[in-house]
PDB file of C-alpha atoms in Angstrom:
ATOM      1  CA  ASP A   1     -61.343  16.964  34.612  1.00  0.00           C
ATOM      2  CA  GLY A   2     -58.351  18.374  32.560  1.00  0.00           C
ATOM      3  CA  LEU A   3     -55.096  17.889  30.745  1.00  0.00           C
ATOM      4  CA  ILE A   4     -51.733  19.849  30.440  1.00  0.00           C
ATOM      5  CA  ILE A   5     -49.724  18.574  27.212  1.00  0.00           C
ATOM      6  CA  ILE A   6     -46.189  19.176  27.958  1.00  0.00           C
ATOM      7  CA  GLY A   7     -44.181  19.505  24.279  1.00  0.00           C
ATOM      8  CA  ARG A   8     -45.053  18.920  21.077  1.00  0.00           C
ATOM      9  CA  CYS A   9     -48.395  17.375  20.014  1.00  0.00           C
ATOM     10  CA  ASN A  10     -50.231  15.865  16.691  1.00  0.00           C
ATOM     11  CA  PRO A  11     -52.711  18.074  15.690  1.00  0.00           C
ATOM     12  CA  LEU A  12     -55.268  15.501  14.945  1.00  0.00           C
ATOM     13  CA  ALA A  13     -54.589  14.113  18.661  1.00  0.00           C
ATOM     14  CA  LEU A  14     -54.178  17.954  19.889  1.00  0.00           C
ATOM     15  CA  LYS A  15     -58.029  18.177  19.107  1.00  0.00           C
ATOM     16  CA  LYS A  16     -59.599  15.182  19.872  1.00  0.00           C
ATOM     17  CA  LEU A  17     -58.262  15.001  23.261  1.00  0.00           C
ATOM     18  CA  ASN A  18     -59.923  19.047  22.968  1.00  0.00           C
ATOM     19  CA  GLN A  19     -63.334  17.567  22.526  1.00  0.00           C
ATOM     20  CA  LYS A  20     -62.638  14.562  25.259  1.00  0.00           C
ATOM     21  CA  TYR A  21     -61.262  16.767  28.109  1.00  0.00           C
ATOM     22  CA  ARG A  22     -63.193  20.066  29.026  1.00  0.00           C
ATOM     23  CA  SER A  23     -59.664  21.984  30.124  1.00  0.00           C
ATOM     24  CA  VAL A  24     -56.449  21.718  27.966  1.00  0.00           C
ATOM     25  CA  VAL A  25     -53.576  23.405  28.337  1.00  0.00           C
ATOM     26  CA  SER A  26     -50.641  22.805  26.067  1.00  0.00           C
ATOM     27  CA  VAL A  27     -47.104  24.123  27.581  1.00  0.00           C
ATOM     28  CA  ASN A  28     -44.396  24.318  24.618  1.00  0.00           C
ATOM     29  CA  ARG A  29     -42.081  26.663  21.909  1.00  0.00           C
ATOM     30  CA  ASN A  30     -45.125  25.671  19.320  1.00  0.00           C
ATOM     31  CA  SER A  31     -47.864  27.716  19.253  1.00  0.00           C
ATOM     32  CA  THR A  32     -50.983  25.445  18.574  1.00  0.00           C
ATOM     33  CA  ASN A  33     -53.013  28.850  16.908  1.00  0.00           C
ATOM     34  CA  TYR A  34     -55.914  28.905  19.391  1.00  0.00           C
ATOM     35  CA  GLU A  35     -56.334  25.465  19.814  1.00  0.00           C
ATOM     36  CA  VAL A  36     -56.301  25.001  23.555  1.00  0.00           C
ATOM     37  CA  ASP A  37     -54.837  26.905  26.311  1.00  0.00           C
ATOM     38  CA  GLU A  38     -51.335  27.430  25.354  1.00  0.00           C
ATOM     39  CA  VAL A  39     -48.235  28.694  27.808  1.00  0.00           C
ATOM     40  CA  LEU A  40     -45.605  29.579  25.135  1.00  0.00           C
ATOM     41  CA  CYS A  41     -41.840  30.003  25.185  1.00  0.00           C
ATOM     42  CA  ASP A  42     -41.848  31.367  21.447  1.00  0.00           C
ATOM     43  CA  GLY A  43     -39.615  29.169  19.303  1.00  0.00           C
ATOM     44  CA  ILE A  44     -39.288  31.410  17.027  1.00  0.00           C
ATOM     45  CA  LYS A  45     -37.770  33.942  19.447  1.00  0.00           C
ATOM     46  CA  ILE A  46     -35.485  31.688  21.141  1.00  0.00           C
ATOM     47  CA  ALA A  47     -33.564  30.386  17.441  1.00  0.00           C
ATOM     48  CA  ALA A  48     -33.578  34.542  17.133  1.00  0.00           C
ATOM     49  CA  MET A  49     -31.790  35.105  19.828  1.00  0.00           C
ATOM     50  CA  ALA A  50     -29.523  31.847  19.616  1.00  0.00           C
ATOM     51  CA  VAL A  51     -28.545  32.591  16.134  1.00  0.00           C
ATOM     52  CA  GLU A  52     -28.093  36.255  16.437  1.00  0.00           C
ATOM     53  CA  HIS A  53     -25.639  35.233  19.358  1.00  0.00           C
ATOM     54  CA  LEU A  54     -23.762  33.330  17.011  1.00  0.00           C
ATOM     55  CA  ILE A  55     -24.256  36.395  14.517  1.00  0.00           C
ATOM     56  CA  SER A  56     -21.833  38.622  17.091  1.00  0.00           C
ATOM     57  CA  LEU A  57     -19.685  36.350  17.049  1.00  0.00           C
ATOM     58  CA  GLY A  58     -18.368  36.244  13.889  1.00  0.00           C
ATOM     59  CA  PRO A  59     -19.533  33.101  12.261  1.00  0.00           C
ATOM     60  CA  ARG A  60     -21.114  33.671   9.221  1.00  0.00           C
ATOM     61  CA  ASN A  61     -22.070  30.540   7.796  1.00  0.00           C
ATOM     62  CA  ILE A  62     -24.162  29.053  10.180  1.00  0.00           C
ATOM     63  CA  GLY A  63     -25.977  25.625  10.350  1.00  0.00           C
ATOM     64  CA  TYR A  64     -28.872  24.261  11.980  1.00  0.00           C
ATOM     65  CA  VAL A  65     -29.500  20.870  13.750  1.00  0.00           C
ATOM     66  CA  GLY A  66     -33.119  19.491  14.894  1.00  0.00           C
ATOM     67  CA  GLY A  67     -36.895  19.475  13.926  1.00  0.00           C
ATOM     68  CA  CYS A  68     -37.517  21.065  10.224  1.00  0.00           C
ATOM     69  CA  ARG A  69     -41.596  20.180   9.928  1.00  0.00           C
ATOM     70  CA  ASN A  70     -43.768  22.650  11.308  1.00  0.00           C
ATOM     71  CA  GLU A  71     -40.585  23.832  13.687  1.00  0.00           C
ATOM     72  CA  ASP A  72     -40.937  27.286  14.941  1.00  0.00           C
ATOM     73  CA  ARG A  73     -37.525  27.037  16.060  1.00  0.00           C
ATOM     74  CA  TYR A  74     -36.491  26.464  12.457  1.00  0.00           C
ATOM     75  CA  THR A  75     -37.979  29.068  10.827  1.00  0.00           C
ATOM     76  CA  GLY A  76     -36.877  31.346  13.520  1.00  0.00           C
ATOM     77  CA  TYR A  77     -33.330  30.377  12.088  1.00  0.00           C
ATOM     78  CA  LEU A  78     -34.265  31.208   8.527  1.00  0.00           C
ATOM     79  CA  ASP A  79     -35.516  34.996   9.296  1.00  0.00           C
ATOM     80  CA  THR A  80     -33.025  35.111  11.352  1.00  0.00           C
ATOM     81  CA  LEU A  81     -30.019  34.783   9.031  1.00  0.00           C
ATOM     82  CA  LYS A  82     -32.020  36.310   5.875  1.00  0.00           C
ATOM     83  CA  GLN A  83     -32.784  39.440   8.252  1.00  0.00           C
ATOM     84  CA  ASN A  84     -28.804  39.313   8.701  1.00  0.00           C
ATOM     85  CA  HIS A  85     -28.262  39.313   4.999  1.00  0.00           C
ATOM     86  CA  LEU A  86     -26.729  35.741   5.548  1.00  0.00           C
ATOM     87  CA  ASP A  87     -27.561  32.686   2.798  1.00  0.00           C
ATOM     88  CA  VAL A  88     -29.092  29.238   4.259  1.00  0.00           C
ATOM     89  CA  ILE A  89     -26.709  26.360   2.894  1.00  0.00           C
ATOM     90  CA  PRO A  90     -29.316  23.176   2.254  1.00  0.00           C
ATOM     91  CA  GLU A  91     -25.646  20.945   3.536  1.00  0.00           C
ATOM     92  CA  TYR A  92     -25.522  22.477   7.040  1.00  0.00           C
ATOM     93  CA  VAL A  93     -29.176  21.973   7.895  1.00  0.00           C
ATOM     94  CA  VAL A  94     -29.101  18.386   9.330  1.00  0.00           C
ATOM     95  CA  GLU A  95     -32.682  17.363  10.391  1.00  0.00           C
ATOM     96  CA  SER A  96     -32.436  15.105  13.354  1.00  0.00           C
ATOM     97  CA  ASN A  97     -34.116  14.112  16.467  1.00  0.00           C
ATOM     98  CA  GLN A  98     -33.473  15.048  19.744  1.00  0.00           C
ATOM     99  CA  THR A  99     -31.502  12.111  20.819  1.00  0.00           C
ATOM    100  CA  GLU A 100     -27.402  12.631  21.845  1.00  0.00           C
ATOM    101  CA  ILE A 101     -26.633   9.502  19.159  1.00  0.00           C
ATOM    102  CA  GLU A 102     -28.111  11.806  16.297  1.00  0.00           C
ATOM    103  CA  GLY A 103     -26.647  14.540  17.257  1.00  0.00           C
ATOM    104  CA  PHE A 104     -23.325  13.267  17.111  1.00  0.00           C
ATOM    105  CA  GLU A 105     -24.180  11.584  13.625  1.00  0.00           C
ATOM    106  CA  ALA A 106     -25.003  15.652  12.554  1.00  0.00           C
ATOM    107  CA  MET A 107     -22.004  16.264  13.234  1.00  0.00           C
ATOM    108  CA  GLU A 108     -20.405  13.257  11.211  1.00  0.00           C
ATOM    109  CA  LYS A 109     -22.163  14.069   8.229  1.00  0.00           C
ATOM    110  CA  LEU A 110     -21.472  18.176   9.065  1.00  0.00           C
ATOM    111  CA  LEU A 111     -18.131  17.477   8.636  1.00  0.00           C
ATOM    112  CA  LYS A 112     -18.086  15.741   5.418  1.00  0.00           C
ATOM    113  CA  SER A 113     -19.641  18.897   3.788  1.00  0.00           C
ATOM    114  CA  GLU A 114     -16.200  20.820   2.252  1.00  0.00           C
ATOM    115  CA  VAL A 115     -16.318  23.866   4.352  1.00  0.00           C
ATOM    116  CA  CYS A 116     -17.298  22.761   7.673  1.00  0.00           C
ATOM    117  CA  PRO A 117     -19.855  25.092   9.109  1.00  0.00           C
ATOM    118  CA  THR A 118     -18.367  27.764  11.545  1.00  0.00           C
ATOM    119  CA  GLY A 119     -21.629  28.036  13.901  1.00  0.00           C
ATOM    120  CA  ILE A 120     -24.069  25.458  14.715  1.00  0.00           C
ATOM    121  CA  TYR A 121     -27.781  26.479  16.101  1.00  0.00           C
ATOM    122  CA  CYS A 122     -28.858  23.466  17.573  1.00  0.00           C
ATOM    123  CA  ALA A 123     -32.576  23.147  18.048  1.00  0.00           C
ATOM    124  CA  ASN A 124     -31.948  21.339  21.643  1.00  0.00           C
ATOM    125  CA  ASP A 125     -29.552  20.477  24.349  1.00  0.00           C
ATOM    126  CA  ILE A 126     -29.282  16.972  24.240  1.00  0.00           C
ATOM    127  CA  THR A 127     -28.552  16.845  20.489  1.00  0.00           C
ATOM    128  CA  ALA A 128     -26.059  19.610  21.286  1.00  0.00           C
ATOM    129  CA  VAL A 129     -24.452  17.529  23.731  1.00  0.00           C
ATOM    130  CA  GLY A 130     -23.906  14.651  21.025  1.00  0.00           C
ATOM    131  CA  MET A 131     -22.497  17.441  19.156  1.00  0.00           C
ATOM    132  CA  LEU A 132     -19.902  18.623  21.359  1.00  0.00           C
ATOM    133  CA  TYR A 133     -17.003  16.278  20.476  1.00  0.00           C
ATOM    134  CA  PHE A 134     -16.521  18.327  16.931  1.00  0.00           C
ATOM    135  CA  THR A 135     -18.064  20.991  16.819  1.00  0.00           C
ATOM    136  CA  PRO A 136     -16.477  24.766  16.395  1.00  0.00           C
ATOM    137  CA  SER A 137     -18.950  27.103  18.012  1.00  0.00           C
ATOM    138  CA  ILE A 138     -22.623  25.744  19.186  1.00  0.00           C
ATOM    139  CA  ILE A 139     -25.541  27.339  20.900  1.00  0.00           C
ATOM    140  CA  ALA A 140     -28.793  25.288  21.387  1.00  0.00           C
ATOM    141  CA  SER A 141     -32.425  25.908  23.787  1.00  0.00           C
ATOM    142  CA  ASP A 142     -33.341  24.263  27.196  1.00  0.00           C
ATOM    143  CA  ASP A 143     -30.415  24.636  29.124  1.00  0.00           C
ATOM    144  CA  ILE A 144     -31.297  21.096  30.237  1.00  0.00           C
ATOM    145  CA  GLU A 145     -28.930  20.211  33.862  1.00  0.00           C
ATOM    146  CA  GLU A 146     -26.676  18.172  31.529  1.00  0.00           C
ATOM    147  CA  ALA A 147     -25.634  21.689  29.417  1.00  0.00           C
ATOM    148  CA  GLN A 148     -23.640  23.026  32.747  1.00  0.00           C
ATOM    149  CA  TYR A 149     -21.479  19.855  32.948  1.00  0.00           C
ATOM    150  CA  THR A 150     -20.175  19.192  29.128  1.00  0.00           C
ATOM    151  CA  LYS A 151     -17.046  20.133  28.427  1.00  0.00           C
ATOM    152  CA  PRO A 152     -16.945  23.062  26.982  1.00  0.00           C
ATOM    153  CA  MET A 153     -19.703  24.225  29.074  1.00  0.00           C
ATOM    154  CA  LEU A 154     -22.738  24.527  26.571  1.00  0.00           C
ATOM    155  CA  THR A 155     -24.410  28.127  25.662  1.00  0.00           C
ATOM    156  CA  THR A 156     -28.059  27.679  25.118  1.00  0.00           C
ATOM    157  CA  VAL A 157     -31.389  30.082  25.436  1.00  0.00           C
ATOM    158  CA  GLY A 158     -32.867  29.129  29.011  1.00  0.00           C
ATOM    159  CA  LEU A 159     -36.457  27.774  28.766  1.00  0.00           C
ATOM    160  CA  PRO A 160     -38.726  29.465  32.189  1.00  0.00           C
ATOM    161  CA  LYS A 161     -39.501  26.086  32.854  1.00  0.00           C
ATOM    162  CA  GLU A 162     -41.160  26.060  36.366  1.00  0.00           C
ATOM    163  CA  GLU A 163     -43.337  29.107  35.783  1.00  0.00           C
ATOM    164  CA  MET A 164     -44.086  28.019  32.262  1.00  0.00           C
ATOM    165  CA  GLY A 165     -45.793  24.527  34.417  1.00  0.00           C
ATOM    166  CA  ARG A 166     -46.560  26.936  37.210  1.00  0.00           C
ATOM    167  CA  PHE A 167     -49.160  29.440  34.536  1.00  0.00           C
ATOM    168  CA  ALA A 168     -50.481  26.240  33.196  1.00  0.00           C
ATOM    169  CA  LEU A 169     -51.789  25.646  36.325  1.00  0.00           C
ATOM    170  CA  TYR A 170     -53.157  28.224  36.616  1.00  0.00           C
ATOM    171  CA  LEU A 171     -54.764  28.787  32.943  1.00  0.00           C
ATOM    172  CA  LEU A 172     -56.327  25.091  33.712  1.00  0.00           C
ATOM    173  CA  LEU A 173     -58.071  25.479  37.028  1.00  0.00           C
ATOM    174  CA  ASP A 174     -59.188  29.019  35.797  1.00  0.00           C
ATOM    175  CA  ARG A 175     -61.109  27.277  33.018  1.00  0.00           C
ATOM    176  CA  MET A 176     -62.390  24.488  35.331  1.00  0.00           C
ATOM    177  CA  LYS A 177     -63.597  26.935  37.754  1.00  0.00           C
ATOM    178  CA  GLY A 178     -65.073  29.347  34.867  1.00  0.00           C
ATOM    179  CA  GLY A 179     -63.058  32.279  35.117  1.00  0.00           C
ATOM    180  CA  HIS A 180     -62.765  32.388  31.521  1.00  0.00           C
ATOM    181  CA  SER A 181     -64.070  30.455  28.358  1.00  0.00           C
ATOM    182  CA  GLY A 182     -62.238  32.267  25.881  1.00  0.00           C
ATOM    183  CA  VAL A 183     -58.967  30.650  24.487  1.00  0.00           C
ATOM    184  CA  VAL A 184     -56.100  32.189  26.567  1.00  0.00           C
ATOM    185  CA  ARG A 185     -52.108  32.755  25.111  1.00  0.00           C
ATOM    186  CA  MET A 186     -49.697  33.416  27.707  1.00  0.00           C
ATOM    187  CA  GLU A 187     -45.826  34.137  26.202  1.00  0.00           C
ATOM    188  CA  LEU A 188     -43.317  34.095  28.680  1.00  0.00           C
ATOM    189  CA  SER A 189     -39.489  34.999  27.358  1.00  0.00           C
ATOM    190  CA  GLY A 190     -36.794  32.667  27.263  1.00  0.00           C
ATOM    191  CA  LYS A 191     -33.133  33.859  28.679  1.00  0.00           C
ATOM    192  CA  LEU A 192     -29.165  33.662  26.810  1.00  0.00           C
ATOM    193  CA  LEU A 193     -26.844  31.252  29.491  1.00  0.00           C
ATOM    194  CA  VAL A 194     -23.701  32.736  27.722  1.00  0.00           C
ATOM    195  CA  ARG A 195     -21.219  29.722  28.630  1.00  0.00           C
ATOM    196  CA  ASN A 196     -18.086  28.349  26.556  1.00  0.00           C
ATOM    197  CA  SER A 197     -18.952  26.134  23.936  1.00  0.00           C
ATOM    198  CA  CYS A 198     -19.125  29.795  21.852  1.00  0.00           C
ATOM    199  CA  SER A 199     -16.492  31.777  21.043  1.00  0.00           C
ATOM    200  CA  HIS A 200     -15.809  34.103  17.964  1.00  0.00           C
ATOM    201  CA  VAL A 201     -14.533  33.019  15.065  1.00  0.00           C
ATOM    202  CA  SER A 202     -10.918  34.283  15.615  1.00  0.00           C
ATOM    203  CA  GLU A 203     -10.412  32.397  18.814  1.00  0.00           C
ATOM    204  CA  SER A 204     -12.217  28.655  17.952  1.00  0.00           C
ATOM    205  CA  PHE A 205      -9.787  25.771  18.337  1.00  0.00           C
ATOM    206  CA  TRP A 206     -12.762  23.171  18.471  1.00  0.00           C
ATOM    207  CA  SER A 207     -10.101  20.279  18.010  1.00  0.00           C
ATOM    208  CA  ASP A 208      -9.720  20.504  21.256  1.00  0.00           C
ATOM    209  CA  TYR A 209     -13.510  20.008  22.493  1.00  0.00           C
ATOM    210  CA  CYS A 210     -14.525  16.917  23.575  1.00  0.00           C
ATOM    211  CA  ILE A 211     -16.556  15.855  26.452  1.00  0.00           C
TER     212      ILE A 211
END
């Protein structure tokens, strides 16, 4: 009778699912643009929070690792650099999937640049875990359990996962009961969790970093 979709969904697939099921709720960082009810932790705001923290520590050459196409976190990264009058360096942007191995490979690619970025925003934690072998200063988003046990511990923007799931279920049940008919967007905020994978640019000893 109802469906909760967690994470990204192809727009065409979403339309078909919305036609098949009477009640659909999306739980995501990227908006469905009012295609269905959604509980959102805005990827643009998540990225802005992360990149602003990096900038506050001194880095000016800030890289990005993660999805780029139709990805709000990438948009947030670009917007925040622009708002702070910082250049986007194409060589510091690496498109990757959400795996630890691809994070490792992304960091190897960045290290081949003539000048390595002084800070990196990684769109998700699991990719960032693969990058901690090398990186000077890194921040990510999600706050997966492993983020607390890496060395250094990963600074990240935590998502209110339990609350997002709870409100998604509330919305789904309310629609199924006829409580609302219009499309509802509910937005929750992320929370910056400062650990020690980010340091001031003058205090960076990245060669000592390891898992």
